[in-house]
PDB file of C-alpha atoms in Angstrom:
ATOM      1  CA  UNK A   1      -2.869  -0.048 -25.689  1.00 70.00           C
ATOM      2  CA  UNK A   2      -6.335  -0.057 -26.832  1.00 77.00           C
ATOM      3  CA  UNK A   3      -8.027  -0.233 -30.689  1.00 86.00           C
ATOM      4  CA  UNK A   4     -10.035   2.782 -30.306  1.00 92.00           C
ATOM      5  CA  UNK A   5     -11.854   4.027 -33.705  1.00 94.00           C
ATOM      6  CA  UNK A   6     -13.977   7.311 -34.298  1.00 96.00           C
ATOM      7  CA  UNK A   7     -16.130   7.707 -37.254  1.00 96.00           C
ATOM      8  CA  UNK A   8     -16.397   9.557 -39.068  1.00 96.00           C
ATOM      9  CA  UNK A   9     -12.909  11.797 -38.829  1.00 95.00           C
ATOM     10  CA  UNK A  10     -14.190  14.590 -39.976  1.00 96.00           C
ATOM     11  CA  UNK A  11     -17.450  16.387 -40.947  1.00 95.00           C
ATOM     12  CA  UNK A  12     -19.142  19.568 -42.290  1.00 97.00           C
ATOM     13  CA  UNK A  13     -22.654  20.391 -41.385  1.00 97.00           C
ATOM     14  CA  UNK A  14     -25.415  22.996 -41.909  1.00 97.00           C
ATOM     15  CA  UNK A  15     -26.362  24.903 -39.198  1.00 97.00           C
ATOM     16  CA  UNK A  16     -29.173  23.603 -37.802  1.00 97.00           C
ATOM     17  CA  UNK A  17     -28.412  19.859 -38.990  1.00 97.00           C
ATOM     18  CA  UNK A  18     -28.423  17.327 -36.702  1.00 96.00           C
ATOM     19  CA  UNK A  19     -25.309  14.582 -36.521  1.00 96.00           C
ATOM     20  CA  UNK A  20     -23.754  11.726 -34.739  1.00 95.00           C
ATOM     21  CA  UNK A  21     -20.457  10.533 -34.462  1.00 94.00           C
ATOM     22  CA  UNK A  22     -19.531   6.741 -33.268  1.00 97.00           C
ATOM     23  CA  UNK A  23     -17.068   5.459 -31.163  1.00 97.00           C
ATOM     24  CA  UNK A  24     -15.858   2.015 -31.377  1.00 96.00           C
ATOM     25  CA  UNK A  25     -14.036   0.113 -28.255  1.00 94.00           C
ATOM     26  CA  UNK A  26     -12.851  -3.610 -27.297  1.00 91.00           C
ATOM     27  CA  UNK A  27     -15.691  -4.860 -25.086  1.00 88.00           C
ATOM     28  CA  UNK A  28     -13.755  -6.815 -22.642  1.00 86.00           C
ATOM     29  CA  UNK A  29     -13.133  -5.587 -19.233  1.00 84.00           C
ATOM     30  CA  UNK A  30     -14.953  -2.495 -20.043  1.00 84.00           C
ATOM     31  CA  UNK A  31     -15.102   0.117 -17.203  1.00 86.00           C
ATOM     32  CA  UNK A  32     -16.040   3.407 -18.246  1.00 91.00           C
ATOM     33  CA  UNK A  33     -16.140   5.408 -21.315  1.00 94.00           C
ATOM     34  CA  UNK A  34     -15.558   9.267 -21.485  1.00 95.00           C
ATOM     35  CA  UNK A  35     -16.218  11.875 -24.142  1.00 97.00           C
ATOM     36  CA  UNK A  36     -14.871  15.042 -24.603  1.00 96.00           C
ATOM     37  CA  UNK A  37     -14.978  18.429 -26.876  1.00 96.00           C
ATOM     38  CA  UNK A  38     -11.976  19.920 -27.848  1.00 95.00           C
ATOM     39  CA  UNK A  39     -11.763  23.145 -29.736  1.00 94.00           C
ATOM     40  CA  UNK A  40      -9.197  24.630 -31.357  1.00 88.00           C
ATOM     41  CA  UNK A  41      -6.216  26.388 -29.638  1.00 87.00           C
ATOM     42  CA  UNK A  42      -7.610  25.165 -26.183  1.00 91.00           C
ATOM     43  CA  UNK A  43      -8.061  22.115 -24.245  1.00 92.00           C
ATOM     44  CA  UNK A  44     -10.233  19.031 -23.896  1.00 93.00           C
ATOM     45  CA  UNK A  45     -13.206  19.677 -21.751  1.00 94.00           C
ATOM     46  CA  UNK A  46     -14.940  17.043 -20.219  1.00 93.00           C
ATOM     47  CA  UNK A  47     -18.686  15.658 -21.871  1.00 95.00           C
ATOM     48  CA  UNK A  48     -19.429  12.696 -20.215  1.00 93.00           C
ATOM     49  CA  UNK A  49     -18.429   9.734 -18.625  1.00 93.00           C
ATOM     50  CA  UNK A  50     -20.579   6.729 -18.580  1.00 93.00           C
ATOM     51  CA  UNK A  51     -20.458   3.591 -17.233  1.00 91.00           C
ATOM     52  CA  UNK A  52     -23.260   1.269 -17.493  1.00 91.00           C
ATOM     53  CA  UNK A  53     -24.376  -0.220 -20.810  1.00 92.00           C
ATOM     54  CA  UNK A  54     -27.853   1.171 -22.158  1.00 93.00           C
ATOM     55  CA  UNK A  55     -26.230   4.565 -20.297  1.00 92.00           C
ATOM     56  CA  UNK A  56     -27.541   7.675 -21.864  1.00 96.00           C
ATOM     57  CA  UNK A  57     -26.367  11.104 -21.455  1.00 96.00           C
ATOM     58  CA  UNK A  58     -27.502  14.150 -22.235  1.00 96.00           C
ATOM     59  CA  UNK A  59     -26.449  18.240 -22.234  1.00 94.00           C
ATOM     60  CA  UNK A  60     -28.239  20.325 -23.908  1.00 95.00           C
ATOM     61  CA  UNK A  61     -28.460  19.510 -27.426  1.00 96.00           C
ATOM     62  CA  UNK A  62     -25.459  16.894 -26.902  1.00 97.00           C
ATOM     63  CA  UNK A  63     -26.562  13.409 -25.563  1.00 97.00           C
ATOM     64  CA  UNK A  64     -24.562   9.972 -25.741  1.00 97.00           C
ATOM     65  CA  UNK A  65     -25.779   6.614 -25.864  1.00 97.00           C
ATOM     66  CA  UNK A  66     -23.580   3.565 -24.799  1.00 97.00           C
ATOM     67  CA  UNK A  67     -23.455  -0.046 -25.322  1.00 96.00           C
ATOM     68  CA  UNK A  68     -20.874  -1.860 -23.856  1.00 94.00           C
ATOM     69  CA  UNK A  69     -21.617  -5.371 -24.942  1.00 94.00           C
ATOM     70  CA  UNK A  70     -20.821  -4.513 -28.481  1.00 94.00           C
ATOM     71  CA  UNK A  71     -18.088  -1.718 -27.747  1.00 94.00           C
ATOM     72  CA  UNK A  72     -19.446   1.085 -29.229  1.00 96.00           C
ATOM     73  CA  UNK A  73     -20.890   4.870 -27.744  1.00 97.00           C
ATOM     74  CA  UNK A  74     -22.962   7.145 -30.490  1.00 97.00           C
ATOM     75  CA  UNK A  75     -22.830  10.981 -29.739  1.00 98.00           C
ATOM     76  CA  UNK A  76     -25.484  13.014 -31.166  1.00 97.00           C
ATOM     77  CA  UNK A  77     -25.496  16.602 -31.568  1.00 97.00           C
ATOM     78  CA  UNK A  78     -29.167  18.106 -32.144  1.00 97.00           C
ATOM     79  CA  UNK A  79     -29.487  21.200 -34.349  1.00 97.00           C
ATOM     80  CA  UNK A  80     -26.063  22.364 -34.586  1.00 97.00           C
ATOM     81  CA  UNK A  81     -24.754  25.860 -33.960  1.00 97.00           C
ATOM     82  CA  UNK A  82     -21.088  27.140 -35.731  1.00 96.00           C
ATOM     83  CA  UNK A  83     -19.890  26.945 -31.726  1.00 95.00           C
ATOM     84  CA  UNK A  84     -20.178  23.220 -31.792  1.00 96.00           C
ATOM     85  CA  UNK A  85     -17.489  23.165 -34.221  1.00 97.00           C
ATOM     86  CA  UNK A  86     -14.701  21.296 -32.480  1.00 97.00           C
ATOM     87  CA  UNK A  87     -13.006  18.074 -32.374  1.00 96.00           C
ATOM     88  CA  UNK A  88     -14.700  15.330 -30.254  1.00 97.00           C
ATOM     89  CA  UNK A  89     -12.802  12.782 -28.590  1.00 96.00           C
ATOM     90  CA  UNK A  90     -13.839   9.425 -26.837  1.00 96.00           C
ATOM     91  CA  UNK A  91     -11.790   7.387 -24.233  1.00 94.00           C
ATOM     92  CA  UNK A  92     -12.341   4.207 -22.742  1.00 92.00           C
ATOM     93  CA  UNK A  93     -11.035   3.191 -19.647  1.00 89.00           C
ATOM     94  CA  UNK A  94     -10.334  -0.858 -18.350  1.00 85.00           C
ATOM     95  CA  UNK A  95     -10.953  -2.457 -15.399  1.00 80.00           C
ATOM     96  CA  UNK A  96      -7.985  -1.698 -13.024  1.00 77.00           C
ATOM     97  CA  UNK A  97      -6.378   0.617 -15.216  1.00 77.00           C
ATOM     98  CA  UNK A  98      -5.700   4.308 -14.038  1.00 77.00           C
ATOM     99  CA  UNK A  99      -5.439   5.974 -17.258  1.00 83.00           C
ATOM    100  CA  UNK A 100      -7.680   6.504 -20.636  1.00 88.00           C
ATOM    101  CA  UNK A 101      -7.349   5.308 -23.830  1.00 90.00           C
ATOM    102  CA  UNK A 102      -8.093   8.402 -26.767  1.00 92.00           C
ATOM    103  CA  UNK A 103      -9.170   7.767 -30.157  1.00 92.00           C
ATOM    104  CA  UNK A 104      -8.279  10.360 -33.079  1.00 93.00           C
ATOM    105  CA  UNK A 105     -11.604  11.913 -32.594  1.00 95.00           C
ATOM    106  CA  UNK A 106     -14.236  13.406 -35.057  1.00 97.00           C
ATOM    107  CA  UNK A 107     -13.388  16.528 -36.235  1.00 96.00           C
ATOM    108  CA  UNK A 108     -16.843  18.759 -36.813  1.00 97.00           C
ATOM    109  CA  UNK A 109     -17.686  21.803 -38.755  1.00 97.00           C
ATOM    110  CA  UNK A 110     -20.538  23.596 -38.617  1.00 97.00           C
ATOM    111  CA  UNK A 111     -21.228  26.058 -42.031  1.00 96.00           C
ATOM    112  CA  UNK A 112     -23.361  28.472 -41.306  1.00 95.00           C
TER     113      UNK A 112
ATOM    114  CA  UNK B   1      -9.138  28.080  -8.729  1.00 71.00           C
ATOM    115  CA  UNK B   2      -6.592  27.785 -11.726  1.00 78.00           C
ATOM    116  CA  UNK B   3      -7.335  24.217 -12.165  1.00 92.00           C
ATOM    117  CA  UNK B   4      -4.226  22.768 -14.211  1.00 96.00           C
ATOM    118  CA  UNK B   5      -1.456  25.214 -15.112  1.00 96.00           C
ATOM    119  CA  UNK B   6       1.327  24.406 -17.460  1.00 97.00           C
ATOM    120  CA  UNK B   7       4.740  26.105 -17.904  1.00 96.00           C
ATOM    121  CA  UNK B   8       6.417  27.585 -20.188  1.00 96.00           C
ATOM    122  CA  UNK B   9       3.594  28.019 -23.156  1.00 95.00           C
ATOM    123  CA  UNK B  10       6.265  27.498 -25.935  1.00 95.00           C
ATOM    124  CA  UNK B  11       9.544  26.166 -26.568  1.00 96.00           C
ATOM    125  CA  UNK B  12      12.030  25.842 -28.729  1.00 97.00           C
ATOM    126  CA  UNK B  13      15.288  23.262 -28.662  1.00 96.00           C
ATOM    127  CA  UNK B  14      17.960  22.403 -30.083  1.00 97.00           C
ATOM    128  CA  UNK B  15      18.716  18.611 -30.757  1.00 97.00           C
ATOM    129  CA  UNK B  16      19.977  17.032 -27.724  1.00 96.00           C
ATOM    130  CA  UNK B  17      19.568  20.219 -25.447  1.00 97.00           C
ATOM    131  CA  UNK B  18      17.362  19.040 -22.360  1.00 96.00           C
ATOM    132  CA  UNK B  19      14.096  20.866 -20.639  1.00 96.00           C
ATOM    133  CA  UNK B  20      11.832  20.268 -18.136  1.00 97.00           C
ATOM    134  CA  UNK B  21       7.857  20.850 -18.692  1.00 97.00           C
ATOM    135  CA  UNK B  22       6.138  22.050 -15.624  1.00 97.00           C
ATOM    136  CA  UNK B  23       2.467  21.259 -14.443  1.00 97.00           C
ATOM    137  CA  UNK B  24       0.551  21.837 -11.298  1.00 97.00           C
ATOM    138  CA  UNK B  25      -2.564  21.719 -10.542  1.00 96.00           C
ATOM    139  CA  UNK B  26      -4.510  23.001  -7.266  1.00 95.00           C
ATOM    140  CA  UNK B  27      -7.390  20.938  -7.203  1.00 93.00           C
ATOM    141  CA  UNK B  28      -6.536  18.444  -4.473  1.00 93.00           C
ATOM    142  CA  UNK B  29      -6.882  15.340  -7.802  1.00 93.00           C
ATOM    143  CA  UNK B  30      -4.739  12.084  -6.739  1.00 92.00           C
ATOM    144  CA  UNK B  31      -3.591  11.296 -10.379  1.00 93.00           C
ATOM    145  CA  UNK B  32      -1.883  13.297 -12.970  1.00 95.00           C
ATOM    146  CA  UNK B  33      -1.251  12.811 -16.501  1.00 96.00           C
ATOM    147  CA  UNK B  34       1.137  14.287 -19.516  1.00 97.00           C
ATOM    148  CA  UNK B  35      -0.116  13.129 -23.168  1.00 96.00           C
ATOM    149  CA  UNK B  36       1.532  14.236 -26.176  1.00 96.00           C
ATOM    150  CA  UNK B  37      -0.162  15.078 -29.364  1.00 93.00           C
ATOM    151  CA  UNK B  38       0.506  15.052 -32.835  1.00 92.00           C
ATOM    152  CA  UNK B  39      -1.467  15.497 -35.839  1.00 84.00           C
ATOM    153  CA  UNK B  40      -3.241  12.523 -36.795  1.00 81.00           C
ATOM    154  CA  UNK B  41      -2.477  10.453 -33.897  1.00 83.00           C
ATOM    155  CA  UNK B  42      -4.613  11.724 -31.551  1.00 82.00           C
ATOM    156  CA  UNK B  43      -3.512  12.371 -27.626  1.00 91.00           C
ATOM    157  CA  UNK B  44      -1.079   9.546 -26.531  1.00 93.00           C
ATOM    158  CA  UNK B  45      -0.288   8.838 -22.916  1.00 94.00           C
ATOM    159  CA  UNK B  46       3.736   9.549 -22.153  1.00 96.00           C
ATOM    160  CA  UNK B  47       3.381   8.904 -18.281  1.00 96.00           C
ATOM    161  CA  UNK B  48       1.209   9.138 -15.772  1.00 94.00           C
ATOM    162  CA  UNK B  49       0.981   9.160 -11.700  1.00 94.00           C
ATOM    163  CA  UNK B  50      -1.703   7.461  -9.713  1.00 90.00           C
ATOM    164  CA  UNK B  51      -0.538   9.427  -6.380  1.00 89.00           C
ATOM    165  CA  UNK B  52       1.528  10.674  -4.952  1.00 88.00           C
ATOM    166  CA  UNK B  53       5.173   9.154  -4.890  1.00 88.00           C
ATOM    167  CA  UNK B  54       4.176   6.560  -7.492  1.00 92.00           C
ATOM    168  CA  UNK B  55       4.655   7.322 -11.965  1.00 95.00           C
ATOM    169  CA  UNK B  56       4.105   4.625 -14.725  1.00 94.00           C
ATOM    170  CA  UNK B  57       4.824   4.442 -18.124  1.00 94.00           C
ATOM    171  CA  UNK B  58       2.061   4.987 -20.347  1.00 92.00           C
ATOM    172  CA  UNK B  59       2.431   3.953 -24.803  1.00 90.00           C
ATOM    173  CA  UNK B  60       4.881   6.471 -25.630  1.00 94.00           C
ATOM    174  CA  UNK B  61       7.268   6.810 -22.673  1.00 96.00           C
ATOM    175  CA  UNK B  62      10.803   6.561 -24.526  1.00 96.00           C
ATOM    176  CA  UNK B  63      13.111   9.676 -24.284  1.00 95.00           C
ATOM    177  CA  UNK B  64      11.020  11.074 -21.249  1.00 97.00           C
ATOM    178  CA  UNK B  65      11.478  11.130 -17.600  1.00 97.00           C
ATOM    179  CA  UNK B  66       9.320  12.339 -14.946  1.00 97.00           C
ATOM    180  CA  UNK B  67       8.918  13.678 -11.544  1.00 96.00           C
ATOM    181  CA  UNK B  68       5.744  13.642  -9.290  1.00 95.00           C
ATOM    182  CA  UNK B  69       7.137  16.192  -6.673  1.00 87.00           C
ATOM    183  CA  UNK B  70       4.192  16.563  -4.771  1.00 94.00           C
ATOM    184  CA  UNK B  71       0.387  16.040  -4.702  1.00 94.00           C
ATOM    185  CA  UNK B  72       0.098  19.492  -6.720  1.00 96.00           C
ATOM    186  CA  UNK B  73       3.131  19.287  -9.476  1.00 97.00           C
ATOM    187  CA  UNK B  74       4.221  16.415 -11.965  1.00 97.00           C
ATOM    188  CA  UNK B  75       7.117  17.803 -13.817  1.00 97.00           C
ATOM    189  CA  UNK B  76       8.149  16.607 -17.414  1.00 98.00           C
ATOM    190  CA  UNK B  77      11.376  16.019 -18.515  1.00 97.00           C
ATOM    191  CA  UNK B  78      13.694  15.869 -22.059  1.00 96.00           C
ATOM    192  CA  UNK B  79      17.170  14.706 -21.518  1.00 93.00           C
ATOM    193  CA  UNK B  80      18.471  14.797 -25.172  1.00 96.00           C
ATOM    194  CA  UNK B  81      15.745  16.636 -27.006  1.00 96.00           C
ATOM    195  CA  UNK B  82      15.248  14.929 -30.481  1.00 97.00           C
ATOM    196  CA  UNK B  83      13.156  16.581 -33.795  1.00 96.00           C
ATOM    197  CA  UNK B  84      10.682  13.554 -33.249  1.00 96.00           C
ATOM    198  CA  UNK B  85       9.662  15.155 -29.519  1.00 97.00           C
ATOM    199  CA  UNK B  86       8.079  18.163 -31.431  1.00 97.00           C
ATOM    200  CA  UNK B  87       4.199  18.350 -30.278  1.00 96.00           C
ATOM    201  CA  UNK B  88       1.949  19.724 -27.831  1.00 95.00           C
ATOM    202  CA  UNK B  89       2.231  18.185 -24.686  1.00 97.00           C
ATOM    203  CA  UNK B  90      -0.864  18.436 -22.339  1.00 97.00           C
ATOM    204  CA  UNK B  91      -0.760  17.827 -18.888  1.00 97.00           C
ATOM    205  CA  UNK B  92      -3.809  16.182 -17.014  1.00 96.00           C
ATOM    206  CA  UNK B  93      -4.773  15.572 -13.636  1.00 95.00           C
ATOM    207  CA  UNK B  94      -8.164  13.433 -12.151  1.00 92.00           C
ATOM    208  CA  UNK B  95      -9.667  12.438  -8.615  1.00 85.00           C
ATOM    209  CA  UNK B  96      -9.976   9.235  -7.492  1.00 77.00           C
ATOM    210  CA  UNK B  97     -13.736   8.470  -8.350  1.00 75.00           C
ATOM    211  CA  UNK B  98     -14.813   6.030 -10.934  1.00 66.00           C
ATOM    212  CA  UNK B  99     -17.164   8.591 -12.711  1.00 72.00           C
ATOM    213  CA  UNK B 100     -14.281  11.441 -12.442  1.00 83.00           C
ATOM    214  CA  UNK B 101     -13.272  13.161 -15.424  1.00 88.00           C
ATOM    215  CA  UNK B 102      -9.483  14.281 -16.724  1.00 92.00           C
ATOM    216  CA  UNK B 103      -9.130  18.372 -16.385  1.00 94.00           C
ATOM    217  CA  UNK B 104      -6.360  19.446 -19.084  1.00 95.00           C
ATOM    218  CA  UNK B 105      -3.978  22.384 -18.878  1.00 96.00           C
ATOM    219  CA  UNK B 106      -3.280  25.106 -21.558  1.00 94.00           C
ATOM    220  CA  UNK B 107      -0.551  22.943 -22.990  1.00 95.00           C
ATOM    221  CA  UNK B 108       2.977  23.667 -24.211  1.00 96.00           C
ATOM    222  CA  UNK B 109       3.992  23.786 -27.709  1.00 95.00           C
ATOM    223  CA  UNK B 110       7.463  22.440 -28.220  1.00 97.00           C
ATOM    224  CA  UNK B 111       9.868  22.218 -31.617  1.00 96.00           C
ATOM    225  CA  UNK B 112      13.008  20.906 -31.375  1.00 96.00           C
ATOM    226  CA  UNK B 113      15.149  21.996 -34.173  1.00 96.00           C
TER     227      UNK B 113
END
């Protein structure tokens, strides 16, 4: 089991503000690190997955950094819209392990 | 395509009445997954398969048992229901690649009275 932390757990925005969210990690045998949106009443969808530290990811107005030295990925959301409202989940994986690890994610409103 | 399908969509038990949760998925992925989640805690790992013929345990396994029939299905089951078992259990399945993502089914919402 892995000490996975999100911050903050939940926030309300303006549309048209701009956020970030952090994930925290253990550094040691670090292999990947995944992100992924979840709105209500549906399922987790796939962000990104990124591997290397100083990775950077980006779609649309969503990008991810990552640094895997210090064990922690920042997701940034650039002017956001009500549909970005949704809870965001992280999830490391270890070396030679098949399965993910998922913090409690950051839950995020958008007011409009 | 239907990607991951889960069956049934709700449920409701009795204490100690058993059920099995169905998942398949029809995209060829090596590795499926069933999570549970609960308010507050996030989406914890009950078991999972790496391939076919093979199933671990994953941080939450106790009261569970499951079933990797095939390459397609990974079937869960409740022998003696219990109140704490209520949640939303997702099931998950991934290829084999090191930058390959989980794809999640519609999930099944089960109380257990």
């Amino acid at each position: 089991i892995l000490n996975v932390e999100q911050s903050p757990q939940s926030l309300h925005v303006q549309e048209g503000d701009s956020t970030n969210f952090t994930c925290s990690f253990p550094s040691s045998n670090f292999y990947a690190l995944h992100w992924y949106r979840w709105e209500t009443a549906k399922s987790p969808e796939a962000l990104f997955v990124m591997t290397l530290n100083g990775d950077e990811k980006k779609k649309g107005r969503i990008s991810a950094t990552l640094n895997t030295k210090e064990g922690y990925s920042y997701l940034y959301i650039k002017g956001s819209q009500p549909e970005d409202s949704a809870t965001y989940l992280c999830a490391p994986r270890r070396g030679g392990a098949n399965n993910l690890f998922f913090g409690t994610g950051t839950r995020l409103t958008v007011i409009p | 395509n239907a990607g991951v399908t889960q069956t049934p969509k709700f449920q409701v038990l009795k204490t100690g009445q058993s059920m099995t949760l169905q998942c398949a998925q029809d995209m060829n992925h090596n590795s499926m997954y069933w999570y549970r989640q609960d308010p507050g805690m996030g989406l914890r790992l009950i078991y999972y398969s790496a391939s076919e013929g093979t199933t671990d345990k994953g941080e939450v396994p106790n009261g569970y048992n499951v079933s990797r029939l095939n390459k397609r299905e990974f079937s869960l089951r409740l022998e003696s229901a219990a109140p704490s078992q209520t949640s939303v259990y997702f099931c998950a399945s991934k290829a084999s690649g090191v930058a390959d993502t989980q794809y999640f089914g519609p999930g099944t919402r089960l109380t257990v009275l």
